[in-house]
Amino acid sequence: MPTRPTKLKLLIGAAVLPLTLPLMPVSPAWSSPSPPPQPSTLCAPAGILRGADGQRASVSLCAGSGTPTMAVSAPATCSGPESDGGLACLTSGTWTARKGGVTAVSGKLPGSGEYPGPGTYDVTADVHVTSSPAGVDLHGTVRATLTLTAPKPPATHRIEVDHGTLRRGAATTLTYRIFRDSEQGDGSARFGLIGEESSGVRLSTSDARCVNPLTGRYPATTRNAYALDCAITDLQPGHPATVVVRASVGTDCSTVVSKLGYWMPQGQALYTGGMLAGPTVGCA
């Protein structure tokens, strides 16, 4: 269903009232820093799904911007042959956001991916809509054009690795460097590595900050050899952390993915951290 582009604008400004006082210099208005953009959510009508017996679901697509992630949801209004639209809707499925015909980010509904920055996105979603009480059960594809204007937040952390490929039947030493580039937050971070469980890959290190995670119920002592969990506590701007890992691959290849969880300050609020996807090391 065609839709008109919908624009999300962050209105940031201040009224400046001229005032002249003798012997008192006045700072120019542009000397004061502008407040950072606030997270916002944009919604647009995306399509109507209809059933053979009069079921109907009017679906919108919503995208959040202004944070490191782009959260997408598909709220809907449902009605059945014996209802007047007062049914609660449950939506699930998958979504893809394209910019200039190229996929920028995708995920599950509801769900999020890395915010790709400002621009006009064609968002397509394959949705499954059900209702409560039961009566509506519809599948279909909906589309909306969303224009996001929030700037992409600067990265606060990053991960580098010195190798891009593991070799089958060999052990490779991987040196990871973890950077914190923001003055905000603190030096604590949780660095994780994981290979493909069924491949037999083994990840090990002599770094005392890292362990292979436990698996099974207590008092089991079995640990996952294909994963590592590292607790970093001294991560500072200008002082990256280095973790050296030995990855042993057998006859079956395995990639190794990495990620970093970190805290950012916001008082005692619960959800103040972030998750960063690190480099993926392939296998040949």
Short mmCIF file of C-alpha atoms in Angstrom, two decimals:
data_model
loop_
_atom_site.label_atom_id
_atom_site.label_comp_id
_atom_site.label_asym_id
_atom_site.label_seq_id
_atom_site.Cartn_x
_atom_site.Cartn_y
_atom_site.Cartn_z
CA MET A 1 0.00 0.00 0.00
CA PRO A 2 1.65 3.32 -1.02
CA THR A 3 2.18 5.78 1.74
CA ARG A 4 3.39 9.34 1.81
CA PRO A 5 6.81 9.97 3.38
CA THR A 6 6.49 10.90 7.00
CA LYS A 7 9.10 13.13 8.60
CA LEU A 8 10.41 12.99 12.12
CA LYS A 9 11.82 16.31 13.20
CA LEU A 10 13.69 17.08 16.36
CA LEU A 11 12.84 20.62 17.27
CA ILE A 12 15.66 22.06 19.29
CA GLY A 13 15.89 25.75 19.86
CA ALA A 14 15.53 28.62 22.21
CA ALA A 15 13.97 32.04 22.08
CA VAL A 16 16.55 34.77 22.51
CA LEU A 17 15.34 38.11 23.90
CA PRO A 18 17.63 41.05 23.17
CA LEU A 19 18.73 42.85 26.30
CA THR A 20 21.22 45.69 26.64
CA LEU A 21 22.69 46.61 30.01
CA PRO A 22 25.42 49.18 30.48
CA LEU A 23 28.91 47.89 31.34
CA MET A 24 27.73 44.24 31.19
CA PRO A 25 28.90 42.24 28.17
CA VAL A 26 26.40 39.82 26.71
CA SER A 27 27.62 36.49 25.31
CA PRO A 28 26.48 35.75 21.76
CA ALA A 29 23.56 33.32 21.55
CA TRP A 30 25.57 30.78 19.55
CA SER A 31 28.15 30.36 22.30
CA SER A 32 25.81 28.10 24.28
CA PRO A 33 25.95 24.44 23.23
CA SER A 34 22.75 22.95 21.88
CA PRO A 35 21.22 20.14 23.91
CA PRO A 36 21.69 16.68 22.40
CA PRO A 37 18.78 15.27 20.38
CA GLN A 38 16.31 13.28 22.40
CA PRO A 39 15.22 9.76 21.43
CA SER A 40 12.02 9.85 19.39
CA THR A 41 9.66 7.39 17.73
CA LEU A 42 8.01 7.89 14.34
CA CYS A 43 4.92 5.94 13.25
CA ALA A 44 3.18 5.80 9.88
CA PRO A 45 0.24 3.80 8.44
CA ALA A 46 1.63 0.77 6.65
CA GLY A 47 -1.29 -1.28 5.37
CA ILE A 48 -4.56 -3.07 6.05
CA LEU A 49 -4.84 -6.85 6.23
CA ARG A 50 -8.23 -8.44 5.54
CA GLY A 51 -9.61 -11.92 6.10
CA ALA A 52 -12.23 -13.86 4.15
CA ASP A 53 -14.79 -13.59 6.97
CA GLY A 54 -14.55 -9.85 7.56
CA GLN A 55 -11.48 -9.79 9.83
CA ARG A 56 -9.46 -6.62 9.52
CA ALA A 57 -6.14 -5.36 10.91
CA SER A 58 -4.90 -1.82 10.29
CA VAL A 59 -1.12 -1.93 10.78
CA SER A 60 1.36 0.89 11.37
CA LEU A 61 5.14 0.75 11.38
CA CYS A 62 7.09 2.64 14.06
CA ALA A 63 10.83 3.32 14.18
CA GLY A 64 12.81 4.84 17.02
CA SER A 65 15.87 7.02 16.47
CA GLY A 66 18.29 9.14 18.46
CA THR A 67 19.91 6.18 20.24
CA PRO A 68 22.52 3.63 19.07
CA THR A 69 19.70 1.27 18.08
CA MET A 70 16.76 1.53 15.69
CA ALA A 71 13.75 -0.10 17.36
CA VAL A 72 10.90 -1.14 15.03
CA SER A 73 7.40 -2.24 16.01
CA ALA A 74 4.12 -2.80 14.17
CA PRO A 75 1.14 -1.71 16.31
CA ALA A 76 -2.24 -2.65 14.86
CA THR A 77 -5.95 -2.07 15.35
CA CYS A 78 -8.08 -5.19 14.92
CA SER A 79 -11.74 -5.84 14.22
CA GLY A 80 -13.73 -8.97 13.45
CA PRO A 81 -17.13 -9.74 11.95
CA GLU A 82 -18.75 -9.48 15.37
CA SER A 83 -16.67 -6.68 16.88
CA ASP A 84 -16.52 -2.93 16.42
CA GLY A 85 -12.74 -2.62 16.58
CA GLY A 86 -12.31 -3.11 20.31
CA LEU A 87 -10.00 -6.13 20.00
CA ALA A 88 -6.46 -6.05 21.35
CA CYS A 89 -3.85 -6.89 18.69
CA LEU A 90 -0.67 -8.92 18.94
CA THR A 91 1.83 -8.47 16.10
CA SER A 92 4.99 -10.41 15.30
CA GLY A 93 7.17 -11.08 12.29
CA THR A 94 10.24 -9.59 10.61
CA TRP A 95 11.18 -6.20 9.16
CA THR A 96 13.71 -4.72 6.75
CA ALA A 97 14.66 -1.05 6.30
CA ARG A 98 16.14 -0.10 2.91
CA LYS A 99 17.75 3.18 1.90
CA GLY A 100 18.17 3.83 -1.81
CA GLY A 101 17.20 0.22 -2.49
CA VAL A 102 19.99 -1.15 -0.30
CA THR A 103 19.23 -2.98 2.95
CA ALA A 104 20.41 -0.83 5.86
CA VAL A 105 19.18 -2.85 8.84
CA SER A 106 16.70 -5.64 9.60
CA GLY A 107 15.33 -7.62 12.53
CA LYS A 108 12.39 -9.27 14.20
CA LEU A 109 9.12 -7.64 15.26
CA PRO A 110 9.27 -6.07 17.69
CA GLY A 111 13.03 -5.69 17.69
CA SER A 112 15.97 -3.47 16.97
CA GLY A 113 19.18 -3.18 15.02
CA GLU A 114 22.00 -0.68 14.83
CA TYR A 115 20.68 2.78 13.96
CA PRO A 116 22.05 3.53 10.46
CA GLY A 117 21.67 7.31 10.75
CA PRO A 118 19.34 9.94 9.30
CA GLY A 119 17.65 9.43 5.97
CA THR A 120 14.52 8.18 4.24
CA TYR A 121 13.92 4.47 4.69
CA ASP A 122 11.50 2.13 2.95
CA VAL A 123 10.44 -0.22 5.74
CA THR A 124 8.83 -3.54 4.81
CA ALA A 125 7.42 -5.96 7.38
CA ASP A 126 6.03 -9.48 7.09
CA VAL A 127 3.53 -9.50 9.95
CA HIS A 128 1.33 -11.98 11.76
CA VAL A 129 -1.57 -10.30 13.55
CA THR A 130 -3.77 -12.06 16.09
CA SER A 131 -6.37 -10.66 18.44
CA SER A 132 -7.55 -11.04 22.01
CA PRO A 133 -10.28 -12.22 22.33
CA ALA A 134 -9.61 -14.56 19.42
CA GLY A 135 -11.18 -13.86 16.06
CA VAL A 136 -8.46 -12.21 14.00
CA ASP A 137 -5.56 -14.28 12.63
CA LEU A 138 -3.97 -12.64 9.59
CA HIS A 139 -0.66 -12.73 7.73
CA GLY A 140 0.62 -10.21 5.23
CA THR A 141 3.21 -7.69 4.09
CA VAL A 142 2.98 -4.00 4.96
CA ARG A 143 5.14 -1.06 3.92
CA ALA A 144 5.83 2.50 5.04
CA THR A 145 8.30 5.25 4.19
CA LEU A 146 9.89 6.82 7.26
CA THR A 147 12.21 9.82 7.23
CA LEU A 148 14.44 9.92 10.31
CA THR A 149 16.41 13.08 11.06
CA ALA A 150 18.17 12.29 14.34
CA PRO A 151 21.96 12.18 13.90
CA LYS A 152 23.72 8.91 14.52
CA PRO A 153 25.13 8.99 18.07
CA PRO A 154 28.92 8.86 18.18
CA ALA A 155 30.36 5.48 19.08
CA THR A 156 31.50 5.24 22.70
CA HIS A 157 33.32 1.89 22.43
CA ARG A 158 34.97 -0.15 19.68
CA ILE A 159 36.71 -3.51 19.24
CA GLU A 160 39.61 -4.40 16.93
CA VAL A 161 41.23 -7.75 16.19
CA ASP A 162 44.50 -8.50 14.38
CA HIS A 163 43.30 -11.52 12.34
CA GLY A 164 40.35 -11.88 10.00
CA THR A 165 40.49 -15.61 9.30
CA LEU A 166 41.01 -18.87 11.20
CA ARG A 167 42.54 -21.90 9.51
CA ARG A 168 40.97 -25.34 9.49
CA GLY A 169 43.02 -27.85 11.49
CA ALA A 170 45.16 -25.15 13.13
CA ALA A 171 45.42 -22.89 16.16
CA THR A 172 45.43 -19.11 15.67
CA THR A 173 46.35 -16.45 18.21
CA LEU A 174 43.86 -13.56 18.13
CA THR A 175 44.71 -10.25 19.77
CA TYR A 176 41.65 -8.14 20.57
CA ARG A 177 41.89 -4.47 21.56
CA ILE A 178 38.90 -2.88 23.29
CA PHE A 179 38.61 0.91 23.26
CA ARG A 180 36.46 3.31 25.25
CA ASP A 181 36.41 6.65 23.42
CA SER A 182 33.85 8.47 25.58
CA GLU A 183 34.46 10.39 28.78
CA GLN A 184 31.04 9.21 29.95
CA GLY A 185 30.52 5.91 31.71
CA ASP A 186 33.18 3.99 33.59
CA GLY A 187 35.90 1.44 33.02
CA SER A 188 33.68 -1.62 33.42
CA ALA A 189 32.74 -3.75 30.42
CA ARG A 190 31.92 -7.39 29.69
CA PHE A 191 33.69 -8.78 26.62
CA GLY A 192 32.42 -12.01 25.10
CA LEU A 193 33.58 -14.38 22.37
CA ILE A 194 31.75 -17.40 21.01
CA GLY A 195 32.37 -19.91 18.25
CA GLU A 196 30.04 -22.45 16.67
CA GLU A 197 29.21 -25.09 19.27
CA SER A 198 28.94 -28.07 16.93
CA SER A 199 32.27 -27.38 15.19
CA GLY A 200 34.49 -28.37 18.11
CA VAL A 201 36.33 -25.01 18.13
CA ARG A 202 38.15 -24.29 21.40
CA LEU A 203 38.81 -20.81 22.76
CA SER A 204 41.38 -20.39 25.52
CA THR A 205 43.44 -17.65 27.16
CA SER A 206 45.84 -17.13 30.04
CA ASP A 207 44.17 -13.78 30.82
CA ALA A 208 42.90 -13.94 34.41
CA ARG A 209 39.99 -11.67 33.52
CA CYS A 210 38.48 -14.32 31.23
CA VAL A 211 36.78 -17.67 31.85
CA ASN A 212 35.03 -20.30 29.77
CA PRO A 213 31.41 -20.07 31.00
CA LEU A 214 29.84 -22.80 33.09
CA THR A 215 27.06 -24.94 31.68
CA GLY A 216 24.58 -27.30 33.33
CA ARG A 217 22.95 -27.33 36.74
CA TYR A 218 24.85 -26.99 39.99
CA PRO A 219 27.09 -28.70 41.05
CA ALA A 220 28.16 -29.37 37.43
CA THR A 221 31.63 -28.01 36.61
CA THR A 222 31.55 -28.42 32.82
CA ARG A 223 32.55 -25.31 30.90
CA ASN A 224 31.87 -24.30 27.29
CA ALA A 225 35.20 -24.55 25.48
CA TYR A 226 33.80 -22.66 22.47
CA ALA A 227 33.07 -19.44 24.43
CA LEU A 228 34.95 -16.93 26.59
CA ASP A 229 33.62 -14.31 29.01
CA CYS A 230 35.97 -11.48 30.11
CA ALA A 231 35.33 -8.90 32.84
CA ILE A 232 37.14 -5.64 32.02
CA THR A 233 37.37 -3.08 34.83
CA ASP A 234 40.05 -0.59 33.77
CA LEU A 235 38.81 0.59 30.38
CA GLN A 236 39.63 4.31 29.99
CA PRO A 237 39.92 6.78 27.10
CA GLY A 238 43.52 6.51 25.95
CA HIS A 239 43.97 3.19 27.75
CA PRO A 240 42.48 0.29 25.72
CA ALA A 241 42.27 -3.24 27.07
CA THR A 242 44.07 -6.07 25.26
CA VAL A 243 42.85 -9.68 25.36
CA VAL A 244 44.91 -12.43 23.68
CA VAL A 245 42.95 -15.55 22.73
CA ARG A 246 44.00 -18.89 21.21
CA ALA A 247 41.39 -20.31 18.81
CA SER A 248 41.88 -23.98 17.91
CA VAL A 249 39.87 -25.26 14.93
CA GLY A 250 39.52 -28.91 13.99
CA THR A 251 38.32 -30.44 10.74
CA ASP A 252 35.13 -28.36 10.85
CA CYS A 253 35.47 -24.61 10.38
CA SER A 254 33.96 -22.12 12.79
CA THR A 255 33.59 -18.38 12.84
CA VAL A 256 34.17 -16.50 16.11
CA VAL A 257 31.96 -13.54 16.93
CA SER A 258 32.56 -10.94 19.63
CA LYS A 259 30.49 -8.44 21.58
CA LEU A 260 30.87 -5.94 24.39
CA GLY A 261 28.40 -4.90 27.06
CA TYR A 262 29.00 -1.63 28.89
CA TRP A 263 27.40 0.87 31.29
CA MET A 264 26.65 4.54 30.71
CA PRO A 265 25.72 6.97 33.52
CA GLN A 266 22.10 7.77 34.28
CA GLY A 267 21.75 7.70 38.03
CA GLN A 268 20.24 4.47 39.28
CA ALA A 269 18.13 3.82 36.19
CA LEU A 270 18.18 0.15 35.26
CA TYR A 271 18.62 0.29 31.47
CA THR A 272 21.63 2.57 31.07
CA GLY A 273 24.04 0.37 29.18
CA GLY A 274 24.69 -0.65 25.61
CA MET A 275 25.74 -3.65 23.57
CA LEU A 276 28.35 -3.38 20.83
CA ALA A 277 28.87 -5.96 18.11
CA GLY A 278 32.56 -6.61 17.58
CA PRO A 279 34.36 -8.07 14.55
CA THR A 280 33.58 -11.56 13.28
CA VAL A 281 36.61 -13.73 12.56
CA GLY A 282 35.94 -16.07 9.64
CA CYS A 283 37.37 -19.49 8.83
CA ALA A 284 38.85 -21.04 5.72
#
